[in-house]
């Protein structure tokens, strides 16, 4: 299994909603990432989990809350988002470090109304 | 300040010819470089990488060249095929920082 699975594929939410994005990998990777990508822009790193501990938070607003329940799962909890948060949210994993190759999921296309 | 630059937003190449995608970087401490390919509505897919101690890495139709003195790398695809039409991201990493920095991407169109 060489896949990173993200659900849902599409999400529309209002500014007062609470929702969660889910990511799963069964490759035994010990590092997992959340990226945000706007149209025609490169992926921007949000969070890094290494061995289930948050190791990097790229000054992301607190309305985004990551969680790593175990080594295979990564969640991103969303609350009180703004329309400018609409983007493709990508989960990725790597064996140990980001400097190795990343395996990306297909992403969740999020629209905030 | 952009540390990884892809100055060509798009490139069109005839099928069967060579595609050359370019990337420049500013931080001489980068120790690993990667290329990713992205189709619409999908996540990026790893293509090929090169360590800063090498100047060339080849994998099938894909070759990456690294010129450290010029802080420049390029991806050569030969021969180009229709399925190569995608956005290509150059990326660089600093091992100690455990982060990858992406360029803005180049959209490659393979023409029939």
Short mmCIF file of C-alpha atoms in Angstrom, two decimals:
data_model
loop_
_atom_site.label_atom_id
_atom_site.label_comp_id
_atom_site.label_asym_id
_atom_site.label_seq_id
_atom_site.Cartn_x
_atom_site.Cartn_y
_atom_site.Cartn_z
CA UNK A 1 0.00 0.00 0.00
CA UNK A 2 1.73 3.17 -1.21
CA UNK A 3 -1.18 5.52 -0.81
CA UNK A 4 -2.07 8.46 1.33
CA UNK A 5 -5.85 8.60 1.61
CA UNK A 6 -7.66 11.83 2.34
CA UNK A 7 -11.32 12.33 3.14
CA UNK A 8 -13.49 14.04 2.19
CA UNK A 9 -12.44 14.97 -1.36
CA UNK A 10 -14.65 18.06 -1.32
CA UNK A 11 -16.02 20.10 1.58
CA UNK A 12 -18.23 23.17 1.69
CA UNK A 13 -18.64 24.81 5.06
CA UNK A 14 -19.97 28.00 6.55
CA UNK A 15 -17.89 30.32 8.70
CA UNK A 16 -19.55 29.07 11.90
CA UNK A 17 -19.18 25.35 11.15
CA UNK A 18 -16.80 22.86 12.71
CA UNK A 19 -15.44 20.17 10.41
CA UNK A 20 -12.48 17.80 10.23
CA UNK A 21 -10.23 16.62 7.45
CA UNK A 22 -8.80 13.12 7.71
CA UNK A 23 -5.65 11.55 6.37
CA UNK A 24 -4.43 7.97 6.58
CA UNK A 25 -1.31 6.09 5.47
CA UNK A 26 -0.21 2.52 6.05
CA UNK A 27 3.35 2.73 4.73
CA UNK A 28 4.92 2.88 8.17
CA UNK A 29 5.93 6.48 7.61
CA UNK A 30 6.83 8.36 10.77
CA UNK A 31 6.43 11.92 9.48
CA UNK A 32 3.14 13.43 8.33
CA UNK A 33 2.34 16.86 6.98
CA UNK A 34 -0.46 19.26 6.21
CA UNK A 35 -0.04 21.59 3.25
CA UNK A 36 -2.35 24.27 1.88
CA UNK A 37 -2.41 25.05 -1.81
CA UNK A 38 -4.18 27.94 -3.48
CA UNK A 39 -4.81 27.98 -7.22
CA UNK A 40 -1.64 28.54 -9.29
CA UNK A 41 0.52 28.65 -6.14
CA UNK A 42 2.95 26.12 -4.67
CA UNK A 43 1.98 23.99 -1.68
CA UNK A 44 2.58 25.85 1.59
CA UNK A 45 3.57 23.90 4.67
CA UNK A 46 1.21 24.21 7.64
CA UNK A 47 2.16 21.51 10.14
CA UNK A 48 4.64 18.66 10.54
CA UNK A 49 4.22 15.69 12.84
CA UNK A 50 7.25 13.57 13.55
CA UNK A 51 6.75 10.34 15.49
CA UNK A 52 3.23 11.54 16.37
CA UNK A 53 4.49 14.76 17.93
CA UNK A 54 3.94 18.21 16.44
CA UNK A 55 7.38 19.35 15.34
CA UNK A 56 6.61 22.30 13.08
CA UNK A 57 3.74 24.81 13.12
CA UNK A 58 4.25 27.41 10.42
CA UNK A 59 2.43 30.15 12.39
CA UNK A 60 -0.94 28.79 11.31
CA UNK A 61 -4.03 30.53 12.82
CA UNK A 62 -5.63 28.66 15.71
CA UNK A 63 -8.82 28.10 13.71
CA UNK A 64 -6.80 25.21 12.22
CA UNK A 65 -6.06 22.52 14.79
CA UNK A 66 -4.03 19.45 13.84
CA UNK A 67 -4.18 16.10 15.62
CA UNK A 68 -2.18 12.91 15.19
CA UNK A 69 -4.04 10.11 17.04
CA UNK A 70 -1.53 7.45 15.96
CA UNK A 71 1.27 6.89 13.49
CA UNK A 72 -1.14 6.17 10.60
CA UNK A 73 -3.69 8.94 11.09
CA UNK A 74 -3.61 12.70 10.81
CA UNK A 75 -6.56 15.02 11.29
CA UNK A 76 -7.06 18.71 10.70
CA UNK A 77 -9.89 20.25 12.73
CA UNK A 78 -11.46 23.36 11.27
CA UNK A 79 -13.48 25.96 13.17
CA UNK A 80 -14.64 29.47 12.36
CA UNK A 81 -12.84 29.57 9.03
CA UNK A 82 -12.79 32.57 6.71
CA UNK A 83 -13.56 32.61 2.97
CA UNK A 84 -9.85 33.20 2.27
CA UNK A 85 -9.16 29.78 3.82
CA UNK A 86 -10.75 28.18 0.76
CA UNK A 87 -8.01 26.07 -0.82
CA UNK A 88 -6.83 22.54 -1.55
CA UNK A 89 -5.58 20.94 1.67
CA UNK A 90 -2.97 18.28 1.07
CA UNK A 91 -1.76 15.64 3.47
CA UNK A 92 1.63 14.04 2.91
CA UNK A 93 3.88 11.52 4.59
CA UNK A 94 7.52 10.52 4.44
CA UNK A 95 9.52 7.73 5.98
CA UNK A 96 11.35 9.87 8.49
CA UNK A 97 12.09 13.36 7.24
CA UNK A 98 10.70 15.96 4.83
CA UNK A 99 14.01 15.96 2.97
CA UNK A 100 13.13 12.52 1.68
CA UNK A 101 10.42 12.14 -0.86
CA UNK A 102 6.91 13.04 0.20
CA UNK A 103 3.89 10.95 -0.67
CA UNK A 104 0.87 13.20 -1.12
CA UNK A 105 -2.80 12.43 -0.89
CA UNK A 106 -5.23 13.74 -3.51
CA UNK A 107 -6.30 16.54 -1.21
CA UNK A 108 -9.53 18.00 0.14
CA UNK A 109 -10.92 20.91 -1.88
CA UNK A 110 -12.36 23.20 0.77
CA UNK A 111 -14.78 26.04 0.11
CA UNK A 112 -15.72 28.38 2.94
CA UNK A 113 -18.89 30.37 2.36
CA UNK B 1 11.63 36.16 -0.43
CA UNK B 2 11.42 33.22 -2.80
CA UNK B 3 14.20 30.74 -2.14
CA UNK B 4 13.21 28.43 -5.00
CA UNK B 5 12.31 30.07 -8.28
CA UNK B 6 10.75 28.67 -11.41
CA UNK B 7 10.72 31.62 -13.75
CA UNK B 8 8.76 30.01 -16.58
CA UNK B 9 5.05 29.71 -15.66
CA UNK B 10 4.42 27.54 -18.71
CA UNK B 11 6.22 25.63 -21.45
CA UNK B 12 4.94 23.98 -24.64
CA UNK B 13 6.90 21.15 -26.26
CA UNK B 14 6.19 18.94 -29.25
CA UNK B 15 5.56 15.27 -28.48
CA UNK B 16 8.76 13.25 -28.91
CA UNK B 17 11.05 16.24 -28.30
CA UNK B 18 13.00 17.10 -25.16
CA UNK B 19 11.34 19.11 -22.39
CA UNK B 20 13.66 21.16 -20.19
CA UNK B 21 12.30 22.67 -17.01
CA UNK B 22 14.48 25.07 -15.07
CA UNK B 23 14.77 26.00 -11.43
CA UNK B 24 16.99 28.46 -9.55
CA UNK B 25 17.60 28.68 -5.84
CA UNK B 26 19.15 31.24 -3.56
CA UNK B 27 20.19 29.29 -0.46
CA UNK B 28 23.53 27.58 -0.99
CA UNK B 29 22.88 25.45 2.11
CA UNK B 30 20.14 23.39 0.44
CA UNK B 31 21.33 19.80 0.43
CA UNK B 32 18.58 17.97 -1.44
CA UNK B 33 16.48 18.83 -4.48
CA UNK B 34 13.32 17.19 -5.73
CA UNK B 35 10.91 17.43 -8.63
CA UNK B 36 7.20 16.77 -8.26
CA UNK B 37 4.55 16.44 -10.93
CA UNK B 38 0.94 17.47 -10.37
CA UNK B 39 -2.20 16.75 -12.35
CA UNK B 40 -5.35 18.80 -11.72
CA UNK B 41 -7.37 17.73 -8.65
CA UNK B 42 -4.58 15.41 -7.50
CA UNK B 43 -1.76 15.72 -5.02
CA UNK B 44 1.81 16.16 -6.28
CA UNK B 45 3.68 12.97 -7.17
CA UNK B 46 7.39 12.57 -6.56
CA UNK B 47 9.34 12.32 -9.79
CA UNK B 48 13.07 12.42 -9.18
CA UNK B 49 15.57 13.86 -6.71
CA UNK B 50 19.23 14.73 -6.45
CA UNK B 51 21.59 15.19 -3.55
CA UNK B 52 23.79 18.28 -3.47
CA UNK B 53 26.87 16.07 -3.69
CA UNK B 54 25.91 14.93 -7.19
CA UNK B 55 25.52 16.79 -10.46
CA UNK B 56 23.28 14.38 -12.33
CA UNK B 57 20.64 11.78 -11.60
CA UNK B 58 18.80 9.76 -14.21
CA UNK B 59 15.64 7.66 -14.00
CA UNK B 60 14.27 6.41 -17.30
CA UNK B 61 13.11 9.37 -19.39
CA UNK B 62 13.83 11.82 -16.58
CA UNK B 63 17.21 13.36 -15.80
CA UNK B 64 17.94 16.07 -13.27
CA UNK B 65 21.08 18.20 -13.55
CA UNK B 66 22.47 20.26 -10.70
CA UNK B 67 24.88 23.18 -11.16
CA UNK B 68 25.80 24.28 -7.65
CA UNK B 69 28.01 27.17 -8.69
CA UNK B 70 25.10 28.67 -10.63
CA UNK B 71 22.52 27.57 -8.03
CA UNK B 72 20.53 26.07 -10.85
CA UNK B 73 18.90 22.76 -11.57
CA UNK B 74 17.02 21.46 -14.55
CA UNK B 75 14.74 18.55 -15.33
CA UNK B 76 15.05 16.95 -18.76
CA UNK B 77 12.28 14.74 -20.09
CA UNK B 78 13.09 12.84 -23.26
CA UNK B 79 11.17 11.88 -25.26
CA UNK B 80 8.19 13.96 -24.10
CA UNK B 81 4.86 12.15 -24.06
CA UNK B 82 1.25 13.42 -23.84
CA UNK B 83 0.95 12.11 -20.28
CA UNK B 84 3.77 14.44 -19.25
CA UNK B 85 1.41 17.41 -19.52
CA UNK B 86 1.15 18.58 -15.92
CA UNK B 87 2.48 21.17 -13.49
CA UNK B 88 6.05 20.48 -12.37
CA UNK B 89 7.26 21.76 -9.01
CA UNK B 90 10.90 22.11 -8.13
CA UNK B 91 11.59 21.74 -4.41
CA UNK B 92 14.59 22.05 -2.12
CA UNK B 93 15.26 21.01 1.43
CA UNK B 94 17.60 21.69 4.28
CA UNK B 95 18.13 18.45 6.13
CA UNK B 96 18.46 20.17 9.44
CA UNK B 97 15.16 22.07 9.01
CA UNK B 98 13.07 19.08 8.01
CA UNK B 99 11.14 21.23 5.54
CA UNK B 100 10.72 21.26 1.80
CA UNK B 101 10.38 24.58 -0.01
CA UNK B 102 8.51 24.51 -3.30
CA UNK B 103 8.85 26.72 -6.35
CA UNK B 104 5.73 28.17 -7.97
CA UNK B 105 5.62 25.49 -10.64
CA UNK B 106 5.85 25.30 -14.43
CA UNK B 107 2.90 24.09 -16.48
CA UNK B 108 4.15 21.78 -19.24
CA UNK B 109 1.99 21.28 -22.34
CA UNK B 110 2.96 18.45 -24.67
CA UNK B 111 1.66 19.21 -28.15
CA UNK B 112 0.61 16.41 -30.53
#
